[in-house]
Coordinates of C-alpha atoms in Angstrom, one line a residue:
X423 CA -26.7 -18.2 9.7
X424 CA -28.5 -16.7 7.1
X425 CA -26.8 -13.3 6.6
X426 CA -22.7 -12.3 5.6
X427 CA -22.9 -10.1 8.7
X428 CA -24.0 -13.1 10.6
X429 CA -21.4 -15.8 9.3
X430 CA -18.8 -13.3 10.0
X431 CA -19.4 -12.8 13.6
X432 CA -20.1 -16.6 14.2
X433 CA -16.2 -16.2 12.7
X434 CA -15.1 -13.9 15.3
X435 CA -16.5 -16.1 18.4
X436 CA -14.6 -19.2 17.1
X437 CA -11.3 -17.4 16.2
X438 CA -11.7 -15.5 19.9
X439 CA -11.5 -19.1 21.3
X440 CA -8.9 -20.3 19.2
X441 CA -6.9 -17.2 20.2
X442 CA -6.9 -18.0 23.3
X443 CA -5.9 -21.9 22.3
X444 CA -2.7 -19.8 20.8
X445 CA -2.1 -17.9 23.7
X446 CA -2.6 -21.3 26.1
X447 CA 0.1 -22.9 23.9
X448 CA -2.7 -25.6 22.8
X449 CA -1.8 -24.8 18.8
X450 CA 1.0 -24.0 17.3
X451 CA 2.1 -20.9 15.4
X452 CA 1.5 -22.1 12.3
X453 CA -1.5 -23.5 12.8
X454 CA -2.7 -20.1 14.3
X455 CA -1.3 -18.0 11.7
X456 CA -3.2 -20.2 8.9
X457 CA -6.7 -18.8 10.9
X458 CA -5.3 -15.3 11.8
X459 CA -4.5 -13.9 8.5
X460 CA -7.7 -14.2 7.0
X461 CA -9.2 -12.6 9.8
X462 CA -6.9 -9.4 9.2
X463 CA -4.9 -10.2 12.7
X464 CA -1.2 -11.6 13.4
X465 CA 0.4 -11.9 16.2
X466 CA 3.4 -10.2 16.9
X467 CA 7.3 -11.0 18.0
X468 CA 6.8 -12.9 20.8
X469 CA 3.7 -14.3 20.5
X470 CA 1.8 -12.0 23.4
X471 CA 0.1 -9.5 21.6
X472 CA -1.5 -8.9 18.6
X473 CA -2.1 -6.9 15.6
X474 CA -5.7 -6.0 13.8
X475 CA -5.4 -4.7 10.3
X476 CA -8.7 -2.4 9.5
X477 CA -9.5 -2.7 5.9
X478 CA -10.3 0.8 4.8
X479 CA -11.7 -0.1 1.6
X480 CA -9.3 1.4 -1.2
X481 CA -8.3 4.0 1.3
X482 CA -11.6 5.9 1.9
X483 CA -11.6 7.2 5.9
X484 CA -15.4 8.3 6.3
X485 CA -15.9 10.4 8.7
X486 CA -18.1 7.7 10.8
X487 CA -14.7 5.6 10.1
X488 CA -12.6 8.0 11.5
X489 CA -14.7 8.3 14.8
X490 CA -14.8 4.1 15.5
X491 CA -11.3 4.4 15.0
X492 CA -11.0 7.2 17.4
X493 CA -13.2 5.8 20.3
X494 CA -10.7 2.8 19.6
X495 CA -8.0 4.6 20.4
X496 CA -10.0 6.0 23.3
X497 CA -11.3 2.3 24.4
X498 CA -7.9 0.5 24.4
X499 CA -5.3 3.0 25.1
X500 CA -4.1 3.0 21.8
X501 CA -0.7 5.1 21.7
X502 CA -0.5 5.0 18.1
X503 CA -1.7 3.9 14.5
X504 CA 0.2 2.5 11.9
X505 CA -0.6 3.4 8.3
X506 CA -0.2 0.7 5.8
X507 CA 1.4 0.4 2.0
X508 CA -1.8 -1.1 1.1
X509 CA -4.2 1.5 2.7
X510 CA -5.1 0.2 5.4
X511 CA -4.9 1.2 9.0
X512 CA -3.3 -1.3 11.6
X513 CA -3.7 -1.5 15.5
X514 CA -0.8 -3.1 17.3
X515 CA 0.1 -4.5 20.8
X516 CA -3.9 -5.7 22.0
X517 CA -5.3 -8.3 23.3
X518 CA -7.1 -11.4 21.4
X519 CA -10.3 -10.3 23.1
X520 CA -9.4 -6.6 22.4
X521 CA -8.7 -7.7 18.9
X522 CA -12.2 -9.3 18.4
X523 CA -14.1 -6.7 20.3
X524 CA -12.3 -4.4 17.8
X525 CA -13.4 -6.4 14.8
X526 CA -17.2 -7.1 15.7
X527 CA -17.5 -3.7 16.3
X528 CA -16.3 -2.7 12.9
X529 CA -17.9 -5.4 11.4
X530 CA -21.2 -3.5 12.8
X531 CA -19.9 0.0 11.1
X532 CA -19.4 -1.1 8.1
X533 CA -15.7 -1.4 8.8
X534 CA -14.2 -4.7 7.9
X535 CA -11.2 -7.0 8.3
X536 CA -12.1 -10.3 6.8
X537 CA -9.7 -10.9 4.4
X538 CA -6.8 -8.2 5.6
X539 CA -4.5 -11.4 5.6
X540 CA -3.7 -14.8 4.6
X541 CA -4.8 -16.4 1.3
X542 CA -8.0 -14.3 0.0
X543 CA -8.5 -10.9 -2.2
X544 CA -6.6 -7.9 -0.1
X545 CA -7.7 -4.3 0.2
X546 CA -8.8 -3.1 -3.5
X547 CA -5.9 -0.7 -3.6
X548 CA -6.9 2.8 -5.4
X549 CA -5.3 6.4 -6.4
X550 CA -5.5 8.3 -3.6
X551 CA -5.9 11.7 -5.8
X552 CA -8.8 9.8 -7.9
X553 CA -11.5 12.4 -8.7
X554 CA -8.9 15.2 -7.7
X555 CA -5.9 14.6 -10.0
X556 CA -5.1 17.1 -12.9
X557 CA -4.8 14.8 -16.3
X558 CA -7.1 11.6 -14.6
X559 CA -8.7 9.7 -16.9
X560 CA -11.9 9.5 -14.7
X561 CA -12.9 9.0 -11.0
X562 CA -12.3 5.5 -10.4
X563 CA -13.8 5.7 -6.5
X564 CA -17.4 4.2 -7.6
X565 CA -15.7 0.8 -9.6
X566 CA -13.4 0.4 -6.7
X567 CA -16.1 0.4 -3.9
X568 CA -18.5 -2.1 -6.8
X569 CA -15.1 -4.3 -6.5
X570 CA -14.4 -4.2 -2.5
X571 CA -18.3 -5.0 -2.1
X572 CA -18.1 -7.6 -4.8
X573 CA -15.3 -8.9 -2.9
X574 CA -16.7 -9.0 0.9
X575 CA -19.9 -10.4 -0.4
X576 CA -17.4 -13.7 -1.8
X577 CA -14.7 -13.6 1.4
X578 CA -16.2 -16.9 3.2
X579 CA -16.0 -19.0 0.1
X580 CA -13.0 -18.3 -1.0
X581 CA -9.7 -21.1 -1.2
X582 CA -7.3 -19.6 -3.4
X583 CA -3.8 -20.6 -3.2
X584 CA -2.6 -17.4 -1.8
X585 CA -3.5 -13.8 -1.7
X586 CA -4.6 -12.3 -4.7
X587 CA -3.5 -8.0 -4.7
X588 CA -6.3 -5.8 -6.9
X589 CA -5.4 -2.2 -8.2
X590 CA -6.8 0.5 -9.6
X591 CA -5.4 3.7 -11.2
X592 CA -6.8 6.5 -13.2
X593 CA -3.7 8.3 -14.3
X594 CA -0.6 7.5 -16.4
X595 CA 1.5 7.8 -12.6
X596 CA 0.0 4.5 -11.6
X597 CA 0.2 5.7 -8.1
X598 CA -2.2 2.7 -7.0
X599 CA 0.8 0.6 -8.6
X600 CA -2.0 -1.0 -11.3
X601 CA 1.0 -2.3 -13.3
X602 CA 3.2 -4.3 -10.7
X603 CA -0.2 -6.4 -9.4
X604 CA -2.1 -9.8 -9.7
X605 CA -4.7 -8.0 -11.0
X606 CA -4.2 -4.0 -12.9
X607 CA -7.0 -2.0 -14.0
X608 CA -5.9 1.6 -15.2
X609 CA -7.9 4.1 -16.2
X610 CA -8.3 5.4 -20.0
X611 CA -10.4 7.8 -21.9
X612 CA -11.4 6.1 -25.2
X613 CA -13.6 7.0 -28.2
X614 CA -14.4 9.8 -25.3
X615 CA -15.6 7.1 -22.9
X616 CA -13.9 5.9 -19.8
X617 CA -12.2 2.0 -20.1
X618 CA -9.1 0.0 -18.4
X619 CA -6.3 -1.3 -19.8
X620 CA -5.3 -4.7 -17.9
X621 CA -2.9 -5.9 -16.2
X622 CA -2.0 -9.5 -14.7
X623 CA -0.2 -11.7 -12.9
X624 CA 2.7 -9.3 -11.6
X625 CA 4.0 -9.1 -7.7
X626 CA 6.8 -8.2 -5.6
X627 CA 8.5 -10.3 -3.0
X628 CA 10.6 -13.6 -3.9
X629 CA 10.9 -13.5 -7.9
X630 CA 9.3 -10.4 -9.0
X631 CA 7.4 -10.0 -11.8
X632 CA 6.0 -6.6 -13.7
X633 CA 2.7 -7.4 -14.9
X634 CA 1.6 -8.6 -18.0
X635 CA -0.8 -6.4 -20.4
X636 CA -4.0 -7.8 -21.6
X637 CA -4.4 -7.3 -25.3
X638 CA -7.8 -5.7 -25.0
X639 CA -9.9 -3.2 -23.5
X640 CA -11.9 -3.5 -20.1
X641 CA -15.2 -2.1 -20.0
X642 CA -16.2 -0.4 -16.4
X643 CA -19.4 -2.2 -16.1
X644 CA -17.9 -5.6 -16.6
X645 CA -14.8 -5.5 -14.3
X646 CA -16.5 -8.2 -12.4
X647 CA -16.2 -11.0 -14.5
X648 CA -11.9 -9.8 -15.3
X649 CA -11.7 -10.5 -11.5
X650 CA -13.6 -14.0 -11.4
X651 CA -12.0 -14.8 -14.2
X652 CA -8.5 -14.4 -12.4
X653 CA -9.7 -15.7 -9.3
X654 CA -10.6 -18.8 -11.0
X655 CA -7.4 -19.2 -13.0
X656 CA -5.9 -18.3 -9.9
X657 CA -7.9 -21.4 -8.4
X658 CA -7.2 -24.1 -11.3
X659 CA -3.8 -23.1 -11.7
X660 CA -2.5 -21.8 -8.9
X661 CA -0.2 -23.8 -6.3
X662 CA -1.6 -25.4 -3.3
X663 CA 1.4 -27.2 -2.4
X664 CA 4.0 -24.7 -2.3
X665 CA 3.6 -21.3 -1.0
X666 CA 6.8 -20.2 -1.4
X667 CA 5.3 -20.4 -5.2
X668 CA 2.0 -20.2 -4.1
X669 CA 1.4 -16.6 -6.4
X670 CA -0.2 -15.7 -9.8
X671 CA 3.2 -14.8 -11.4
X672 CA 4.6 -18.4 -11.7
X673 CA 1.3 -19.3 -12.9
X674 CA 2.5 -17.3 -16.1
X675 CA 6.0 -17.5 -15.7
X676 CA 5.6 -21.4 -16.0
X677 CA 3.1 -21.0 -19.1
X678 CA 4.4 -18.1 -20.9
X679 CA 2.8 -14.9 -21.8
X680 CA 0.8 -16.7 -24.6
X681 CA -0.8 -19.4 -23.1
X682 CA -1.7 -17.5 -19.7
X683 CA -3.6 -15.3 -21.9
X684 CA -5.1 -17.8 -23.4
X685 CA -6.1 -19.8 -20.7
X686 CA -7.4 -16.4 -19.2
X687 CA -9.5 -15.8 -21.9
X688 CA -10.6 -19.4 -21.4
X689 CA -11.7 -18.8 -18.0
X690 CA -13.4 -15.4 -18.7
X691 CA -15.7 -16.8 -21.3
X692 CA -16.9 -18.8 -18.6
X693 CA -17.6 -16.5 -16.2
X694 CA -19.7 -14.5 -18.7
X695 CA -21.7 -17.5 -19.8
X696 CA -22.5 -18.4 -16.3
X697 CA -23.0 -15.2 -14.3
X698 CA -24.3 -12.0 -14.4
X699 CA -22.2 -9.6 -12.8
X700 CA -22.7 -6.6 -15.1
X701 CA -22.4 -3.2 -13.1
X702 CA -23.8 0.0 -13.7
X703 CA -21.8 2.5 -13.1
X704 CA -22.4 5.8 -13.8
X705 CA -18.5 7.2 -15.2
X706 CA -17.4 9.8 -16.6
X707 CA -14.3 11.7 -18.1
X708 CA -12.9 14.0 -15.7
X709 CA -12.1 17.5 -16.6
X710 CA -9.0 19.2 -16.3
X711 CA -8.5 22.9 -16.9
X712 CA -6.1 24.6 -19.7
X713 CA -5.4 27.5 -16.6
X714 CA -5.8 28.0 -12.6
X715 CA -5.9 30.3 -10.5
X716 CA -4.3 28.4 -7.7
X717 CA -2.4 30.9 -5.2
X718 CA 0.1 27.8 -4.0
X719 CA 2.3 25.8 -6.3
X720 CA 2.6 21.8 -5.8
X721 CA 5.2 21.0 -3.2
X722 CA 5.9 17.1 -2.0
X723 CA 2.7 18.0 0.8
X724 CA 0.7 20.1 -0.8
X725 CA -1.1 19.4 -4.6
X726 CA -3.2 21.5 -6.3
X727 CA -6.2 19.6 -7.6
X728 CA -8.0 19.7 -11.0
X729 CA -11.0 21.6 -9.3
X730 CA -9.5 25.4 -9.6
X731 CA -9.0 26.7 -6.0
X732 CA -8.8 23.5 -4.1
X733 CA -6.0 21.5 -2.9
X734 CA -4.5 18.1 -1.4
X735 CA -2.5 18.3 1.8
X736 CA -0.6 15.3 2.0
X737 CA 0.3 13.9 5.6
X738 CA 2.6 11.6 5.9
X739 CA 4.0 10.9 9.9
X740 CA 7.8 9.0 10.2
X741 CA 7.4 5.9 9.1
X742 CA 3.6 5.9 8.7
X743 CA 3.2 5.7 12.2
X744 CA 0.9 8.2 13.4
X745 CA 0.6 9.3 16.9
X746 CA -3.0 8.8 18.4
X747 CA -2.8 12.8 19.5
X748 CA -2.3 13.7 15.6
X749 CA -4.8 11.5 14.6
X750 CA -7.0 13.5 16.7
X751 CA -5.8 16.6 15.5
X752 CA -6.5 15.9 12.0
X753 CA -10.0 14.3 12.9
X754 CA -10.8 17.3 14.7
X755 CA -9.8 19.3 11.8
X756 CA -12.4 17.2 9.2
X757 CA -15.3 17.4 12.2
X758 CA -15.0 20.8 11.5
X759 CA -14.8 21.4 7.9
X760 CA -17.6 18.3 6.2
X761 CA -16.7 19.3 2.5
X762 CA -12.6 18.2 2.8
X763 CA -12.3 14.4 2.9
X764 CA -9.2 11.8 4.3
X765 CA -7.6 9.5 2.4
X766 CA -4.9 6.8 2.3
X767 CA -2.2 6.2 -0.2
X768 CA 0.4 3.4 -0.7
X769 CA 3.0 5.4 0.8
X770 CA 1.9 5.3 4.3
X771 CA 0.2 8.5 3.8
X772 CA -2.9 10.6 4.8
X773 CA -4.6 12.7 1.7
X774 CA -6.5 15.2 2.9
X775 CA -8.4 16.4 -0.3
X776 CA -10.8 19.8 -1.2
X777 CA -9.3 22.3 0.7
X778 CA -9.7 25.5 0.0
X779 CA -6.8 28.0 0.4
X780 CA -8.1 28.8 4.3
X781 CA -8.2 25.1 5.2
X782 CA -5.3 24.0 3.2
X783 CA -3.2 27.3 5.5
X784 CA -5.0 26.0 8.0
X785 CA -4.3 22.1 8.4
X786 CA -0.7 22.8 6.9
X787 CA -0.2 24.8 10.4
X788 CA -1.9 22.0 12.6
X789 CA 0.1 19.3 11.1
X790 CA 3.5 20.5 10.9
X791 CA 5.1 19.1 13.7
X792 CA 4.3 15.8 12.6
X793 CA 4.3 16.0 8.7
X794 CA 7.2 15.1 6.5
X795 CA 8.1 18.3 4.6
X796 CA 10.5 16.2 2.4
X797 CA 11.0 13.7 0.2
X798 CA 13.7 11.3 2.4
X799 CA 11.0 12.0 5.2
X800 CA 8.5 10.6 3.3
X801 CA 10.5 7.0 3.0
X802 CA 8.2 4.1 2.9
X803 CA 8.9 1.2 6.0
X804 CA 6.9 -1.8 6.7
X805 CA 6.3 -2.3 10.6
X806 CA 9.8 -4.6 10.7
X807 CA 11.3 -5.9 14.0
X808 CA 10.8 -5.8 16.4
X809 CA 6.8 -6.3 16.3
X810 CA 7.1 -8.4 12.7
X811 CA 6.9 -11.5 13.6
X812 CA 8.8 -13.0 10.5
X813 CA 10.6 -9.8 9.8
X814 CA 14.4 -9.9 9.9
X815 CA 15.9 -6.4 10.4
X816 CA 14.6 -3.0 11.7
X817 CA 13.4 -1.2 8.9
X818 CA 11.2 1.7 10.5
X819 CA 15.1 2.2 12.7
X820 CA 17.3 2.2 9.8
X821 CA 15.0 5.3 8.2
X822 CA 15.1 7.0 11.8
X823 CA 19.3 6.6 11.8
X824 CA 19.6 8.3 8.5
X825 CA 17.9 11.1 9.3
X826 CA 19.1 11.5 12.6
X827 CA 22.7 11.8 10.9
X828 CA 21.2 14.1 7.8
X829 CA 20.3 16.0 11.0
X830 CA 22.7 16.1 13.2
X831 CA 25.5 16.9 10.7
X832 CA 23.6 19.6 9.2
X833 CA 23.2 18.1 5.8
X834 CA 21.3 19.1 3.2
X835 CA 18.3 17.0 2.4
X836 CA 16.4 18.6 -0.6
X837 CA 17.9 16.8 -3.1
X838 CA 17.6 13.6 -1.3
X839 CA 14.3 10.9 -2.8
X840 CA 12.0 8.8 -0.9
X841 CA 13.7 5.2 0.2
X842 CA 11.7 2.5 0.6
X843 CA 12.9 -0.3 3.3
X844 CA 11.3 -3.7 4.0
X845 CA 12.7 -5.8 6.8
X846 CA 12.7 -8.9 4.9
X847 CA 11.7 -10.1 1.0
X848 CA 8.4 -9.6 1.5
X849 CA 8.6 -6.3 0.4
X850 CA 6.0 -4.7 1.8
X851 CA 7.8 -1.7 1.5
X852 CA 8.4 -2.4 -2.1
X853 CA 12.2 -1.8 -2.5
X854 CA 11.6 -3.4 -5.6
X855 CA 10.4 -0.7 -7.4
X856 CA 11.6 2.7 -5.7
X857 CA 13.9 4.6 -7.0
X858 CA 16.1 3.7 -4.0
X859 CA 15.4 1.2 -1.8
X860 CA 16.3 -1.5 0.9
X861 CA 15.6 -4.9 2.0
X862 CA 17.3 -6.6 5.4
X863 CA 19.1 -9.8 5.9
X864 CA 22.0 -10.7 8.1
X865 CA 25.2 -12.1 7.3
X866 CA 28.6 -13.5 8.5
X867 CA 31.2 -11.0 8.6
X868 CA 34.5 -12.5 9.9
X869 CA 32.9 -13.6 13.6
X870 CA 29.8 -11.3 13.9
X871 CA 26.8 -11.7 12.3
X872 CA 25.8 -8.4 11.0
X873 CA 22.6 -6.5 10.3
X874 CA 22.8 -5.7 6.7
X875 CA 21.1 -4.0 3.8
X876 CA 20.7 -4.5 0.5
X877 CA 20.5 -1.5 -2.1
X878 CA 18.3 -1.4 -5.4
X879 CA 18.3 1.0 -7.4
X880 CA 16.3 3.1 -10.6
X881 CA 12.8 1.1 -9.6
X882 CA 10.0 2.8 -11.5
X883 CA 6.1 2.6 -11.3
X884 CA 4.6 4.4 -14.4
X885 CA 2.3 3.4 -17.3
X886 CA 4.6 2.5 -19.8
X887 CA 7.9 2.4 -17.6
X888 CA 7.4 0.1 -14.6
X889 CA 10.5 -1.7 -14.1
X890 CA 12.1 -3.7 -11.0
X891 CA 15.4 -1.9 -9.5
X892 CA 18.6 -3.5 -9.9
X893 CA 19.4 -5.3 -7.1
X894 CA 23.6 -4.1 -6.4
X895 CA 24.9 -4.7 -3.4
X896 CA 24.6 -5.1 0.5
X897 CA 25.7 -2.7 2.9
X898 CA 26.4 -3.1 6.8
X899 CA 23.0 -1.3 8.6
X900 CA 25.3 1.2 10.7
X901 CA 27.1 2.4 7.4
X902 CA 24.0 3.0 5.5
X903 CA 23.1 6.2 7.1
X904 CA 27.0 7.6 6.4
X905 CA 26.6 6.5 2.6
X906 CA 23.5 8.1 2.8
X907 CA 25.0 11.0 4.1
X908 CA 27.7 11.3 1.6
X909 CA 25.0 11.2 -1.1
X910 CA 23.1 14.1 -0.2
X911 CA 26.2 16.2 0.0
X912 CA 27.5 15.3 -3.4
X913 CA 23.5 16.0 -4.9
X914 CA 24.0 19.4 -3.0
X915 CA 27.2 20.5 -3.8
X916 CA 25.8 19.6 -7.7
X917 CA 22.2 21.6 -7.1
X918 CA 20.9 17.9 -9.0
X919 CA 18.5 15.5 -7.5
X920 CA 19.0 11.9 -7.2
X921 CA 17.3 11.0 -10.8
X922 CA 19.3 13.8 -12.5
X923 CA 22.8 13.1 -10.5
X924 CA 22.5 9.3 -11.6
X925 CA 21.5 10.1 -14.9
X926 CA 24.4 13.0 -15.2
X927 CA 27.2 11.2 -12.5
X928 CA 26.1 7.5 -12.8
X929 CA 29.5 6.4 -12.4
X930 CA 30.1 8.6 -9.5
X931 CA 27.1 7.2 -7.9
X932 CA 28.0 3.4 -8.1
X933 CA 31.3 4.2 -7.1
X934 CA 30.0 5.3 -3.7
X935 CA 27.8 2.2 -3.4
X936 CA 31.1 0.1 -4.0
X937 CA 33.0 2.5 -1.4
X938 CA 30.4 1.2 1.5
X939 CA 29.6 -2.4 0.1
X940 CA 30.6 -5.8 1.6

């Protein structure tokens, strides 16, 4: 094997025979799962069928992208696709040969997902409005595909601990969530040049941790050496032996701020004196105008851009599941018009960026039917039960209840934010850090065991702000969507949003959570 391409396909051969070892009962579960994940593919609840995760790098959709995944969709029957918080595009309910004919084929197109899963570098998240957003920094696209090709080029020799979650951001809204990751690098204009500020060793799920700030600048061209330097930190000091802890934020949590920096720097000195992994990048400040001429204002799915006259439409289907026929629809719409350009966020949404006034009229039209035109539409869900196989509630169903009785009760939604649910402490949906948010359990209640919910509240990712929610109490599932209710009528009959109503009423607001908690 003398090639990446062809190590990764000898990959797909053995894993297609191991899948079938899985589906033969031959291995167990665990033992499967330990191969599957780094190959971007899990089985789901029950064990028949299976899940690819497409790793879109940072969330660029090519066109050529968007066709593979169409004659996908074609190929397989595909009824619908599942947008990810890590922007990446998943395919559920195949085969394990569909799955591998899926991945060797992308594998030929550029497309990969190596490393999607289990314990290796994930998808180099990335602003989706980078290069587009008023008040950037800089474009941070050309660093973040230098990374995800740095990255690929490493994925069969990696053995970290466990995964290892890069971000990048170009504006103080952190919207790539630089600040809450193992590994933060957020754009800055400096001396009038572009640099990052670091960040390390923060994560969500069991024992969250915001991340910690590296006391000195990052240079573009050397971001290289920042990640091996963390990867091999990661690597010395990370724990093989326990997963549960298996993450880079014990790492410092069990050294202190102090001497992880220290043994950072350690381990970065020794990267530069071995390697040379200088870029050359070609960067530069990003201009935003003092006035526009923009004929539409920014609405929550539709932003004007810092290039006067063109806009962002921002698509984002119930619970960032898409339906393969809208997924056409908005291909058709980019085969058309060459100079707009698709784009995933963290949210489970699609950017559609430089639009002009007629195109931006145009797909606003086409997608209506299938485009939150909300914020409580846009709530964030992982995939949950029933296809999760380790998730413990519905998530994507507890989203669907509340605005089925927002709905059907005619009540007023405007006022309403985004919630984000994860099924279980994973937080894939990262409860942790929205402003409202969920995670699932169950729990004895007299001589039922219930489905139940529990509330954070006032989570915040934002240069200089990012803080984890306060966790407050747990709610029976079926009551959430009344509580719910209740809320949007009180920010309604007050004309105040949620951040402004808790801010104002916050008393009023926790005494609602206590009226509907356990």
């Amino acid at each position: 094997m003398n090639t990446q391409h062809d190590k990764l396909k000898q990959e797909i051969e053995e894993f297609r025979k191991l899948g079938h070892q899985f589906l033969n009962k031959e291995i167990s579960v665990g033992d499967f799962k330990g191969k599957s994940g780094g190959m971007g593919v899990y089985a789901q609840r029950g064990g028949a069928s299976f899940m690819i995760r497409l790793r879109t790098n940072s969330g660029l959709l090519p066109l050529n992208h968007l066709r593979l995944i169409n004659s996908f969709i074609d190929s397989y029957k595909i009824k619908n696709i599942h947008l990810t918080t890590r922007q990446a595009i998943q395919l559920h309910n195949l085969g394990i040969d569909e799955v591998c004919d899926i991945m060797s084929t992308a594998l030929d197109n550029g497309l990969y997902t190596r490393g999607g899963g289990g314990n290796f570098p994930r998808n180099v998240a990335l602003s989706p409005m980078s290069g587009v957003e008023k008040g950037e920094a800089f474009d941070g696209t050309e660093v973040a595909n230098a990374i995800s090709k740095y990255l690929i080029e490493q994925i069969t020799e990696y053995k970290l601990p466990r995964k290892l979650k890069i971000s990048i951001s170009t504006s103080s809204d952190d919207s790539a969530n630089s600040t809450i990751n193992d590994i933060g690098f957020l754009g800055k204009i400096k001396n009038e040049k572009p640099c990052f500020d670091l960040y390390l060793a923060g994560g969500l799920g069991n024992n969250p941790e915001v991340s910690i700030k590296y006391p000195e600048d990052v240079e573009p061209d050397e971001v290289l050496y920042y990640i091996e330097a963390m990867v091999k930190l990661f690597m010395a000091e990370g724990d093989y032996k326990n997963k549960a802890k298996a993450r880079t934020r014990y790492i410092a949590k069990r050294m202190g701020t102090d001497e992880f920096i220290s043994c950072y720097k350690k381990h970065l000195e020794e990267v530069k004196a071995a390697k040379n992994l200088t870029l050359n990048l070609k960067l530069k400040p990003s201009t935003t105008l003092k006035t526009y001429t923009h004929m539409f204002n920014e609405t929550s799915y539709l932003i004007p851009q810092r290039q006067d006259g063109l806009y962002t439409v921002i698509i984002h289907p119930l619970c960032g599941i898409l339906d393969s026929g809208d997924f056409k629809e908005i291909l058709n719409f980019l085969e058309k018009n060459h100079t707009c350009e698709a784009r995933l966020s963290m949210n489970e949404n699609i950017y559609i960026r430089n639009l002009n006034t007629d195109h931006a009229l145009s797909l606003l039209e086409i997608t209506s039917k299938f485009r939150a035109h909300n914020k409580i539409k846009k709530s964030v869900s992982c995939i949950g039960v029933p296809t999760c196989q380790i998730g413990i509630e519905e998530s994507q169903t507890l989203i669907k209840n509340i605005l089925t009785h927002l709905e059907k009760n005619d009540i007023t939604q405007e006022y309403l934010p985004s919630i984000n649910v994860s099924g279980c402490q994973n937080s894939c949906a990262r409860h942790q850090v929205a402003v409202l948010g969920f995670v699932g359990g169950k729990r004895k209640i007299g001589d039922s065991l219930e489905s139940v919910f529990t509330l954070y509240y006032g989570g915040t990712v934002k240069e200089g702000e990012t803080k984890l929610g306060n966790k407050i109490s747990s709610m029976i599932a079926r009551d959430i969507p009344i509580f719910i209710g209740e809320l949007a009528s009180k920010l309604s009959e007050k004309r105040q949003h949620f951040s402004e109503f808790c801010a104002i009423e916050h008393d009023q607001f926790i005494n609602l959570v206590k009226k509907y908690s356990l």
